[in-house]
GROMACS .gro file of C-alpha atoms in nm:
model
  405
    1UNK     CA    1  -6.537   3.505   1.555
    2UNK     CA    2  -6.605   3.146   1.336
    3UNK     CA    3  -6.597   2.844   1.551
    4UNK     CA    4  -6.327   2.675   1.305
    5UNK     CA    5  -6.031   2.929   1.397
    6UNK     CA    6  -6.153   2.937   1.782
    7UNK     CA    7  -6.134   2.507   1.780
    8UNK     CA    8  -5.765   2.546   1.607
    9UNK     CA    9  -5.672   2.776   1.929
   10UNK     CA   10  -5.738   2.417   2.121
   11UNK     CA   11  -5.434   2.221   1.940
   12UNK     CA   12  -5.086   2.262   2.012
   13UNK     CA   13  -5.035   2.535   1.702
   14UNK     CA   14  -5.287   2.771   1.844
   15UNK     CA   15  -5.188   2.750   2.223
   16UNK     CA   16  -4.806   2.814   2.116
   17UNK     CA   17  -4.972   3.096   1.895
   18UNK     CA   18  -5.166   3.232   2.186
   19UNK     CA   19  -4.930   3.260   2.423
   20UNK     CA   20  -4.676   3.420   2.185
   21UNK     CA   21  -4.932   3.662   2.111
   22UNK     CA   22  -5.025   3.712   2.483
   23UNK     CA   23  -4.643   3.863   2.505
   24UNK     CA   24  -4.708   4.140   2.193
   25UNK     CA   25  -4.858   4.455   2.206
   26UNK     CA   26  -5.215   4.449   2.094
   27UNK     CA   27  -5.338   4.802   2.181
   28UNK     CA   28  -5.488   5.007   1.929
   29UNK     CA   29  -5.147   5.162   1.806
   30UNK     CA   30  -4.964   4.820   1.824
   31UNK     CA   31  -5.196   4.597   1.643
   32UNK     CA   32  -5.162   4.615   1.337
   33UNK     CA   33  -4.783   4.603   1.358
   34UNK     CA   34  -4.820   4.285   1.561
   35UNK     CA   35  -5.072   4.140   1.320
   36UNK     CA   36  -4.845   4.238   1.030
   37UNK     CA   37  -4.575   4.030   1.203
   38UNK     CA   38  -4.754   3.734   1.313
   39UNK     CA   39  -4.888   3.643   0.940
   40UNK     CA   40  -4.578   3.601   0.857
   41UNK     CA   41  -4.511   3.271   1.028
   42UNK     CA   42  -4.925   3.152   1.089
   43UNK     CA   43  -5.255   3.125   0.904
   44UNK     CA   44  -5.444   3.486   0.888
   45UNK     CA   45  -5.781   3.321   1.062
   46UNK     CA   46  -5.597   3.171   1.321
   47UNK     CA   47  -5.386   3.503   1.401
   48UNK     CA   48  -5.710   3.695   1.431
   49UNK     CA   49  -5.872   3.472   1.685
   50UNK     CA   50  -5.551   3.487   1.916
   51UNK     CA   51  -5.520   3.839   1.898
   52UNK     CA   52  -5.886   3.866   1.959
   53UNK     CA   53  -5.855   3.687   2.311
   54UNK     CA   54  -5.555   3.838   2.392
   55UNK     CA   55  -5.705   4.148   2.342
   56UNK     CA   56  -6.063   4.035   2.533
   57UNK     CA   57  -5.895   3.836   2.806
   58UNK     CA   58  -5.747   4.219   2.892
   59UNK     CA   59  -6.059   4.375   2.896
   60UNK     CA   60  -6.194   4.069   3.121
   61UNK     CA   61  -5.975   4.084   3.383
   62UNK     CA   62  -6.195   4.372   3.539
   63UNK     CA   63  -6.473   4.076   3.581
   64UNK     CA   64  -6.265   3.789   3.625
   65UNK     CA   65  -5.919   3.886   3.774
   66UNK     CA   66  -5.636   3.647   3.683
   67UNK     CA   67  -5.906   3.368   3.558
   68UNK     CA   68  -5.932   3.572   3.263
   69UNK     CA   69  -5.594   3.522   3.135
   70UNK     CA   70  -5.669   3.125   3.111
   71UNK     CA   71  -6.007   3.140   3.011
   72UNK     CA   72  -6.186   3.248   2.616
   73UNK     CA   73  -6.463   3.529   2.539
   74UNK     CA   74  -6.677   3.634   2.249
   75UNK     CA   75  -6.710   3.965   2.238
   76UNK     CA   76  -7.079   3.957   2.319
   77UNK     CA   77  -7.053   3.698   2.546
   78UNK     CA   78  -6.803   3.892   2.766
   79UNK     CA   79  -7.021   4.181   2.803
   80UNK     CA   80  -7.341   3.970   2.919
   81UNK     CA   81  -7.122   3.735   3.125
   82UNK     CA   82  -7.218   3.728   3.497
   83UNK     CA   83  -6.924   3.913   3.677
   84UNK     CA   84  -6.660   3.650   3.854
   85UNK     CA   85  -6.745   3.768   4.219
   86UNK     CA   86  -7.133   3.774   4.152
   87UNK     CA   87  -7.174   3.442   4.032
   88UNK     CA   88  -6.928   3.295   4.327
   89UNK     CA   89  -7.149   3.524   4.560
   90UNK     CA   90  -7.487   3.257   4.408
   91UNK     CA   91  -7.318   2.941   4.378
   92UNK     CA   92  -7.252   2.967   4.782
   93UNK     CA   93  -7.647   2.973   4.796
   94UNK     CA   94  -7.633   2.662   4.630
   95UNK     CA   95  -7.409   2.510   4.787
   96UNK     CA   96  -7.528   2.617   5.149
   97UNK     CA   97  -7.884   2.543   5.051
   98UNK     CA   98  -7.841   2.239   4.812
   99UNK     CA   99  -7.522   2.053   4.935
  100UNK     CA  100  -7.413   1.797   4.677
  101UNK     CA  101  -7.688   1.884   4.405
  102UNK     CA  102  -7.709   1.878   4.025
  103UNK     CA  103  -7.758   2.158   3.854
  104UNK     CA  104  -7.914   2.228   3.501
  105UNK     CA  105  -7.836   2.562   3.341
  106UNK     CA  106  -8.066   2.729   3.072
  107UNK     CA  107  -7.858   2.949   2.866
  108UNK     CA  108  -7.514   2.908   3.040
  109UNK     CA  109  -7.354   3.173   2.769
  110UNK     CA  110  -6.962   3.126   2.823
  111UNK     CA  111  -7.001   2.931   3.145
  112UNK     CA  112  -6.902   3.193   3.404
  113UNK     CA  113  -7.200   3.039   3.707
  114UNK     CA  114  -7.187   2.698   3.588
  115UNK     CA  115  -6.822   2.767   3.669
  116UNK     CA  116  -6.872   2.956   3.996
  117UNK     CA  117  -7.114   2.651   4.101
  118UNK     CA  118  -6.842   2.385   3.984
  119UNK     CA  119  -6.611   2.550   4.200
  120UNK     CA  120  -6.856   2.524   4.497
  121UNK     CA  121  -6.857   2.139   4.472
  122UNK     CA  122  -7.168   2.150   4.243
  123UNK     CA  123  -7.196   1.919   3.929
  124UNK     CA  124  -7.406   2.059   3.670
  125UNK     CA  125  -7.477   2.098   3.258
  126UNK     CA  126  -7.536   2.393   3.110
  127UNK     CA  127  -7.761   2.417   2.762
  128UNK     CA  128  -7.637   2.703   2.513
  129UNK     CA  129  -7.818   2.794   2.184
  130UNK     CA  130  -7.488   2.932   1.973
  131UNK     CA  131  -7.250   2.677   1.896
  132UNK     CA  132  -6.942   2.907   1.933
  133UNK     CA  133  -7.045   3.024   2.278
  134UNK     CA  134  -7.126   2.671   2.389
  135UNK     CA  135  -6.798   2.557   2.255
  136UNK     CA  136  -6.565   2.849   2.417
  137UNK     CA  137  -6.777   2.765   2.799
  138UNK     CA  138  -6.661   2.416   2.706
  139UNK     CA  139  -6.321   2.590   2.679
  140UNK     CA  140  -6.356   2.729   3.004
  141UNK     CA  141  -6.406   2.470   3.153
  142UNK     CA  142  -6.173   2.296   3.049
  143UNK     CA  143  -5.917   2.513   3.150
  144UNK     CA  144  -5.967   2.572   3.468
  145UNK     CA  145  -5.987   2.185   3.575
  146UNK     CA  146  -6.371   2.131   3.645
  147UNK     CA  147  -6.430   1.869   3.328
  148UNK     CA  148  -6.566   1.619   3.612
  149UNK     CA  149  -6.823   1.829   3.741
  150UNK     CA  150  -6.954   2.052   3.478
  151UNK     CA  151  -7.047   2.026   3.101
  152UNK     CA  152  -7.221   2.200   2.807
  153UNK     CA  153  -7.428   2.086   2.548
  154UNK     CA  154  -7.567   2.229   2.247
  155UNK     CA  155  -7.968   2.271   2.238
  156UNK     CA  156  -8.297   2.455   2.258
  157UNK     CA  157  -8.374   2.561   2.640
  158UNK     CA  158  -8.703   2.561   2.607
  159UNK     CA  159  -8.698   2.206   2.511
  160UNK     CA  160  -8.455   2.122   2.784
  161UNK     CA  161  -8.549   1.799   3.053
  162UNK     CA  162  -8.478   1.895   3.384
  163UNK     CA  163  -8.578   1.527   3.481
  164UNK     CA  164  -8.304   1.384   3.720
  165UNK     CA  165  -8.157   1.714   3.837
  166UNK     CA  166  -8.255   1.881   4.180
  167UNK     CA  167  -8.180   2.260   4.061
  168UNK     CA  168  -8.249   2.461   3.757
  169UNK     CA  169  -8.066   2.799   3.688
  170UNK     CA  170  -8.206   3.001   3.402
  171UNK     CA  171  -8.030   3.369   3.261
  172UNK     CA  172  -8.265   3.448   2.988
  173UNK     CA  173  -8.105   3.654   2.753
  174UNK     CA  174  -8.259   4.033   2.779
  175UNK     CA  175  -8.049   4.185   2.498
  176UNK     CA  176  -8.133   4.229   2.084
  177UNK     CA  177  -7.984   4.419   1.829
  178UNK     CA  178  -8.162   4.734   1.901
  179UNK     CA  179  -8.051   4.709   2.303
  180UNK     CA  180  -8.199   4.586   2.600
  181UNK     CA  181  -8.542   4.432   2.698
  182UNK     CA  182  -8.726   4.544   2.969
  183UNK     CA  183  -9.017   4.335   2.919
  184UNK     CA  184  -9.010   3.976   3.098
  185UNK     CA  185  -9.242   3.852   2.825
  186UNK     CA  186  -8.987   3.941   2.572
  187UNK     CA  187  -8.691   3.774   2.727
  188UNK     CA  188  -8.532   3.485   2.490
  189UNK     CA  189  -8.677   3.253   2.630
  190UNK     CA  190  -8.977   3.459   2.787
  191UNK     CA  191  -8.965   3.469   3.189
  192UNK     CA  192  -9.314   3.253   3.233
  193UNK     CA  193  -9.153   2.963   3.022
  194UNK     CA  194  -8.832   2.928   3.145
  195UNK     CA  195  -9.057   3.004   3.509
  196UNK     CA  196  -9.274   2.652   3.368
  197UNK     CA  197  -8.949   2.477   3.372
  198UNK     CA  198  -8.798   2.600   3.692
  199UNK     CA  199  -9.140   2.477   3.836
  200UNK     CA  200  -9.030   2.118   3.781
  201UNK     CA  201  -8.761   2.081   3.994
  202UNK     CA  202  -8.736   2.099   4.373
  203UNK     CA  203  -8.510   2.448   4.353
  204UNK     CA  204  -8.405   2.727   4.092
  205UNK     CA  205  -8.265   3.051   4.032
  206UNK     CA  206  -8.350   3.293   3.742
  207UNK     CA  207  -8.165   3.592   3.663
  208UNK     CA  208  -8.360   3.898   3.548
  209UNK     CA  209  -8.326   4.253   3.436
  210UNK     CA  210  -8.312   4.506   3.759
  211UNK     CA  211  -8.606   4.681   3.658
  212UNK     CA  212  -8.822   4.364   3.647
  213UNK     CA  213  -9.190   4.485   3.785
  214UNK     CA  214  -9.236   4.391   4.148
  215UNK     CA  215  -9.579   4.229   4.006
  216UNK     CA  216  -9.409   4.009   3.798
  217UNK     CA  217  -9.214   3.825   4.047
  218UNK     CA  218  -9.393   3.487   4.131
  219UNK     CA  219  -9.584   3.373   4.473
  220UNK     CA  220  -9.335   3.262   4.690
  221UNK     CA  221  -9.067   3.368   4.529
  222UNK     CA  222  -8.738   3.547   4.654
  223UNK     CA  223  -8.636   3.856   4.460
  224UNK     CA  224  -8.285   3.982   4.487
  225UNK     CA  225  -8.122   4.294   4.335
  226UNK     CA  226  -7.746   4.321   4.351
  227UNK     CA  227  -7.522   4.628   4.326
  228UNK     CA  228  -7.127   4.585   4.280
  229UNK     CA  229  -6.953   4.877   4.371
  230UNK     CA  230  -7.239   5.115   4.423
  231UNK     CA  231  -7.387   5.020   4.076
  232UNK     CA  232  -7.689   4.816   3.992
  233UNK     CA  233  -7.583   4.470   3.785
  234UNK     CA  234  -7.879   4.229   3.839
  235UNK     CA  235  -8.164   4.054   3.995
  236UNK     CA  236  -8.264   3.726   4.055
  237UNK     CA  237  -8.570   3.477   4.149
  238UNK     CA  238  -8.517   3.231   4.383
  239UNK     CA  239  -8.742   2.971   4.417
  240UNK     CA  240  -8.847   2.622   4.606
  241UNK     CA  241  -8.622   2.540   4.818
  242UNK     CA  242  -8.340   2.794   4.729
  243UNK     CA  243  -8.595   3.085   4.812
  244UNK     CA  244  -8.594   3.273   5.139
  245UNK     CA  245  -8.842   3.335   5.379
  246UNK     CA  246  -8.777   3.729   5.319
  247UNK     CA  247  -8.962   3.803   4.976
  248UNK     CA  248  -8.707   4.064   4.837
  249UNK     CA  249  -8.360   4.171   4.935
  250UNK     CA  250  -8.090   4.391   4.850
  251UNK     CA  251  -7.742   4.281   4.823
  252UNK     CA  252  -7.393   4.498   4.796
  253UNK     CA  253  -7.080   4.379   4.701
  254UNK     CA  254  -6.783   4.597   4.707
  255UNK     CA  255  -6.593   4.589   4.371
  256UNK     CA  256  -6.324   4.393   4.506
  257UNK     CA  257  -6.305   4.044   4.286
  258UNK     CA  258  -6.349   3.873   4.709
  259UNK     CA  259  -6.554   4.104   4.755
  260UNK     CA  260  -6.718   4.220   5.099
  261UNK     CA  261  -7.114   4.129   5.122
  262UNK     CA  262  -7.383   4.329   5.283
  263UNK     CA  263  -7.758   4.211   5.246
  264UNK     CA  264  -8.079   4.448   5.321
  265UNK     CA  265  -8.411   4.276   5.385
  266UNK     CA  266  -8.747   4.437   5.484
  267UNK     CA  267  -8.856   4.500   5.855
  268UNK     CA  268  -9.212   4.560   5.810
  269UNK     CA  269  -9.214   4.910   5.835
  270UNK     CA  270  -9.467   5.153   5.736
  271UNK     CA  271  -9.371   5.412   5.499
  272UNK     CA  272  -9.089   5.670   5.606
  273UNK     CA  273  -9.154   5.996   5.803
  274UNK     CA  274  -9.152   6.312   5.576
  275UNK     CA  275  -8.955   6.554   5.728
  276UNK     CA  276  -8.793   6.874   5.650
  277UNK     CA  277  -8.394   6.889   5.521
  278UNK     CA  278  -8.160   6.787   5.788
  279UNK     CA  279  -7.773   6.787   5.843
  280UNK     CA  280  -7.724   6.484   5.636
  281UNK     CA  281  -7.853   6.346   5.335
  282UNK     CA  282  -7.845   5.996   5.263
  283UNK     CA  283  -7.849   5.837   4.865
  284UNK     CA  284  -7.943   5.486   4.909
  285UNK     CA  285  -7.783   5.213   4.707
  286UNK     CA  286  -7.978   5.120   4.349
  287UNK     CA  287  -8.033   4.778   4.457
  288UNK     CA  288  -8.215   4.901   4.800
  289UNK     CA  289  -8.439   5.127   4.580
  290UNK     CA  290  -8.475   4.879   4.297
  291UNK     CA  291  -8.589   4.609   4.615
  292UNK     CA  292  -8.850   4.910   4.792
  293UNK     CA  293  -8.581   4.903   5.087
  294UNK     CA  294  -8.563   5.285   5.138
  295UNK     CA  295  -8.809   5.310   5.457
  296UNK     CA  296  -8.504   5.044   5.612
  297UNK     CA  297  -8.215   5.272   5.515
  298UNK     CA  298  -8.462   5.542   5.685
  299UNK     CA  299  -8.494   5.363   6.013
  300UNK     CA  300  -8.118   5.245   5.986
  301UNK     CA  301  -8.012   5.644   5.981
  302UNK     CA  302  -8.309   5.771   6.236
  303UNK     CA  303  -8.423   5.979   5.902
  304UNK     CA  304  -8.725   5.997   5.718
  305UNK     CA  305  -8.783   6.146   5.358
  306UNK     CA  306  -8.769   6.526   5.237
  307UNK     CA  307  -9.052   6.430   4.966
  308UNK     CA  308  -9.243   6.081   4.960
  309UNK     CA  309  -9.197   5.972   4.637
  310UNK     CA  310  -8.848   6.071   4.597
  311UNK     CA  311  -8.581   5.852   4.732
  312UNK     CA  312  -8.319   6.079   4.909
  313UNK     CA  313  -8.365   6.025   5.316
  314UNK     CA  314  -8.250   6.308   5.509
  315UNK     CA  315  -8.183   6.312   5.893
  316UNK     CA  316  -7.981   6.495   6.163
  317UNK     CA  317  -7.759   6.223   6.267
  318UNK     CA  318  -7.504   6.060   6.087
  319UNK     CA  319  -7.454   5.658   6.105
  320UNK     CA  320  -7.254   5.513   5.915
  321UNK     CA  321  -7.395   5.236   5.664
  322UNK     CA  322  -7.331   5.050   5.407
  323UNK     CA  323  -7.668   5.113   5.207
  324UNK     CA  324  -7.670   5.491   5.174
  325UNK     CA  325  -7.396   5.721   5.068
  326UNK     CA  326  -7.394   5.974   5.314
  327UNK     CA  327  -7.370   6.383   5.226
  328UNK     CA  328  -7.321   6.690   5.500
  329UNK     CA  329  -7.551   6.943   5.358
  330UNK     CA  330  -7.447   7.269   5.369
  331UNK     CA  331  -7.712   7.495   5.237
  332UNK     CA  332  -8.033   7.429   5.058
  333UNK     CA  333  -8.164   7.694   4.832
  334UNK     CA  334  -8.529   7.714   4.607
  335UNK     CA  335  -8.338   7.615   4.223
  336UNK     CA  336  -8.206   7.894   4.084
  337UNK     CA  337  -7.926   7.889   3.816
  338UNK     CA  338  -7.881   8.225   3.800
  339UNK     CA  339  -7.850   8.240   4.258
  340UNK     CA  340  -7.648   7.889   4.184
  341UNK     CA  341  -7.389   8.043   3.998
  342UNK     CA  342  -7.335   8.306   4.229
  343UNK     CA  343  -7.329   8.139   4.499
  344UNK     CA  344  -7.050   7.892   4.342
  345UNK     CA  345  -6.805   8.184   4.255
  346UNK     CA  346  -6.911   8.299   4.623
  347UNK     CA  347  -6.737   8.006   4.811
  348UNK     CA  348  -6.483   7.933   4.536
  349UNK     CA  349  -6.576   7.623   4.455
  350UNK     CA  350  -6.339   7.398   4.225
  351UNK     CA  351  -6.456   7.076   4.170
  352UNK     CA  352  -6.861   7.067   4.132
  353UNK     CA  353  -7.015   6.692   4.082
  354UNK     CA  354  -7.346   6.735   4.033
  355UNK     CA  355  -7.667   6.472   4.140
  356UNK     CA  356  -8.016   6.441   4.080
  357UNK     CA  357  -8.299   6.229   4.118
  358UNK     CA  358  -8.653   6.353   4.031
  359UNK     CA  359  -8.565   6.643   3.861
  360UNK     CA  360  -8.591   6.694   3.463
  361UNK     CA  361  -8.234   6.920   3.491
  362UNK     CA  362  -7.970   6.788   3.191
  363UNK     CA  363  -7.639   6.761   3.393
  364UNK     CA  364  -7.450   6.833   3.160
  365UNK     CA  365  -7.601   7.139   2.992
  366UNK     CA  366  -7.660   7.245   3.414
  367UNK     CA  367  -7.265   7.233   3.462
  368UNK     CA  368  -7.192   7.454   3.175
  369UNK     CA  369  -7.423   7.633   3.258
  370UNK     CA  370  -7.285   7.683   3.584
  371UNK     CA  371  -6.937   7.729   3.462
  372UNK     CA  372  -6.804   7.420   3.525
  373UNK     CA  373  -6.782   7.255   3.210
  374UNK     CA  374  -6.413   7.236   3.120
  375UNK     CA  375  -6.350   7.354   3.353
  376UNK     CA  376  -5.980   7.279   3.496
  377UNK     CA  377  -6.000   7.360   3.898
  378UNK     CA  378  -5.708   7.563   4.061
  379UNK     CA  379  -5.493   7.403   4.309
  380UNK     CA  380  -5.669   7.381   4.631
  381UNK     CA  381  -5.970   7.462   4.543
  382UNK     CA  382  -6.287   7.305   4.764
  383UNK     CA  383  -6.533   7.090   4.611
  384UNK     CA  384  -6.881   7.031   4.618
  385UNK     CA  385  -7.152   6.790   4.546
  386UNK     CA  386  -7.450   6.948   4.442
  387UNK     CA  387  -7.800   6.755   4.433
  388UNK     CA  388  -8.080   6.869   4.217
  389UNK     CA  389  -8.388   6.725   4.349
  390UNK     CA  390  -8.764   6.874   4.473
  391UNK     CA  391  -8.982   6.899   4.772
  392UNK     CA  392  -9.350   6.890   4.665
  393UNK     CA  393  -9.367   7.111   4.307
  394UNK     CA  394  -9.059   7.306   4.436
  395UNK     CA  395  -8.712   7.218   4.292
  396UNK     CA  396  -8.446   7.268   4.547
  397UNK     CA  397  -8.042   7.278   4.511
  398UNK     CA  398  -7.874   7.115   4.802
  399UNK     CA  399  -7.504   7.219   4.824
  400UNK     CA  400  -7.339   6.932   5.029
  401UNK     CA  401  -7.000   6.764   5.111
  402UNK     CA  402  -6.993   6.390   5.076
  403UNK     CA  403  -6.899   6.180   5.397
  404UNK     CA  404  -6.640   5.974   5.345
  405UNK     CA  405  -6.674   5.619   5.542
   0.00000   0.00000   0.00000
């Protein structure tokens, strides 16, 4: 998208334009029809950049609910943006911890915490790189009322002032051409300078990849990894006086856009009992792995693990909990496609979703394998979960039944 045909959406022209387009089928068999029809009567440029946030708005609404049908995307901005209930989840740890402060945000892409934090009561600028993306959070902004208490600017983060704010909040961008970067030296800017500038106010926040190395988050900082609906999204630093006296948490939000919040943080346990396979297995949530939270789930279930360095906790009770998905196992057997199969077509099994977690097994080639590839199940039919994983050197099928809360 050029910036000239996304300014011309501003004026009264493009706004009629929009929201006649808003009303027109843009799917893949209708656009070109409705493109077709809409040239007729507007400038070509301007008709592609209202179809093209009609079209993302749609696609947003998954992240932002009915925000998204006021607010503007880039394509690439809209699939790094920080999802609507995630960054409302962080500004209330602004605004609990810093009451009345002034933010400044490194890299606020299109806008969507700066937003959040507005929202909270927070005043803030954000500093974007790109032009465009600077100019649609501006957008943003804009339309959803909060011109008073947040801004954007166009610049350089690294050569941002934080002088005269009391918070900084950083997202380093972790994505290139050729994917994602893992490497906290190789984020744009790289963690330990945007980490120099946090260090010169009173308070910040960075957001990092989930995989950052649990040696690479600072002295006194606060790591937290959060999970939206069972899947990892992000983690972040908190530091000064926005950090925590746990060092690392978990945090789970359902995938509800108000969502439901549950938080894990250590109890300085040991490492978990090993144990032999019990009634239940237990998957923990990716963002209680990602944190080194699985000895907690452990004590929470009165389980310990089947192997130590795998992170399934098995136990003969079941409790109920947030932070684990819970499974009823009914058989385990030494990994055997050949006995697998078998004992599949034994019990009649319909619908087979298969896990795994240290194991080298390809799903996929494992199901067809099995038979299941396909495969349509007949009416009735039970299913099953099964979970590839090992004890020791020993693979081992669990066939199991998960437990719904």
């Amino acid at each position: 998208m050029e910036i000239v045909p996304f300014l011309a959406l501003a004026t009264p022209a493009g706004q009629a334009l929009l929201d006649e387009a808003s009303g027109m089928d843009v799917s893949e068999d209708g656009l070109l029809a409705t493109t077709s029809r809409l040239r007729e009567r507007h400038d070509a440029d301007l008709v592609s950049a209202a179809l093209t946030q009609v079209r993302l708005r749609q696609r947003a609404r998954a992240k932002f609910g009915d925000d998204a049908d006021r607010m503007y995307f880039t394509q690439t901005g809209l699939e790094q943006a920080t999802r609507g209930s995630v960054a409302a989840y962080r500004a209330r740890r602004f605004a609990d911890r810093l009451s009345g402060a002034r933010v400044l945000e490194l890299g606020c892409g299109l806008g969507a915490d700066l937003i959040a934090r507005a929202r909270a009561g927070l005043s803030g600028v954000g500093v974007e790189l790109d032009p465009l993306t600077a100019e649609v959070a501006r957008a943003n902004i804009t339309a959803l009322g909060l011109d008073d208490l947040a801004s954007v600017r166009v610049g350089d983060a690294t050569e941002a002032d934080p002088e005269g704010f009391d918070a900084v909040f950083a997202d380093p961008g972790r994505r290139t051409a050729r994917g994602r970067i893992f490497d906290p030296r190789s984020y744009e800017p790289p963690l330990d300078v945007v980490l120099g500038l946090a260090g010169r106010v009173p308070s910040a926040c960075v957001k990092v990849a989930p995989g950052i190395p649990h040696e690479a988050v600072p002295d006194g900082a606060e790591a937290e990894w959060i999970s939206v609906g069972g899947e990892v999204k992000e983690a972040a630093l908190w530091l000064g006086g926005l950090a925590g006296e746990t060092g690392r948490r978990a945090t789970l939000l359902s995938a509800d856009l108000d969502p439901q919040v549950a938080t894990l943080t250590p109890h300085d346990l040991g490492a978990p009992d090993v144990r032999p396979w019990g009634r239940y297995l237990y998957e923990p949530d990716g963002a209680v792995i990602r944190a080194h939270l699985v000895a907690e789930v452990a004590e929470l279930v009165g389980g310990g693990l089947a192997d130590p360095r795998i992170a399934y906790v098995t136990s003969d009770e079941l409790r109920p909990t947030p932070f684990a998905a819970a499974y009823e196992v009914e058989d385990v057997l030494p990994f055997s496609v050949k006995r697998l199969r078998a004992e599949l077509r034994r019990r009649g099994t319909g619908v087979l979703t298969v896990k795994k977690r240290g194991s080298a097994v390809d799903v996929d080639r494992l199901r067809r394998d099995l038979g299941f590839a396909g495969r349509r199940a007949p009416r009735g039919a039970p299913g099953l979960t099964l979970v590839v994983t090992r004890v020791g050197d020993a693979p081992v099928a669990l066939l199991t039944r998960p437990v719904r809360a």
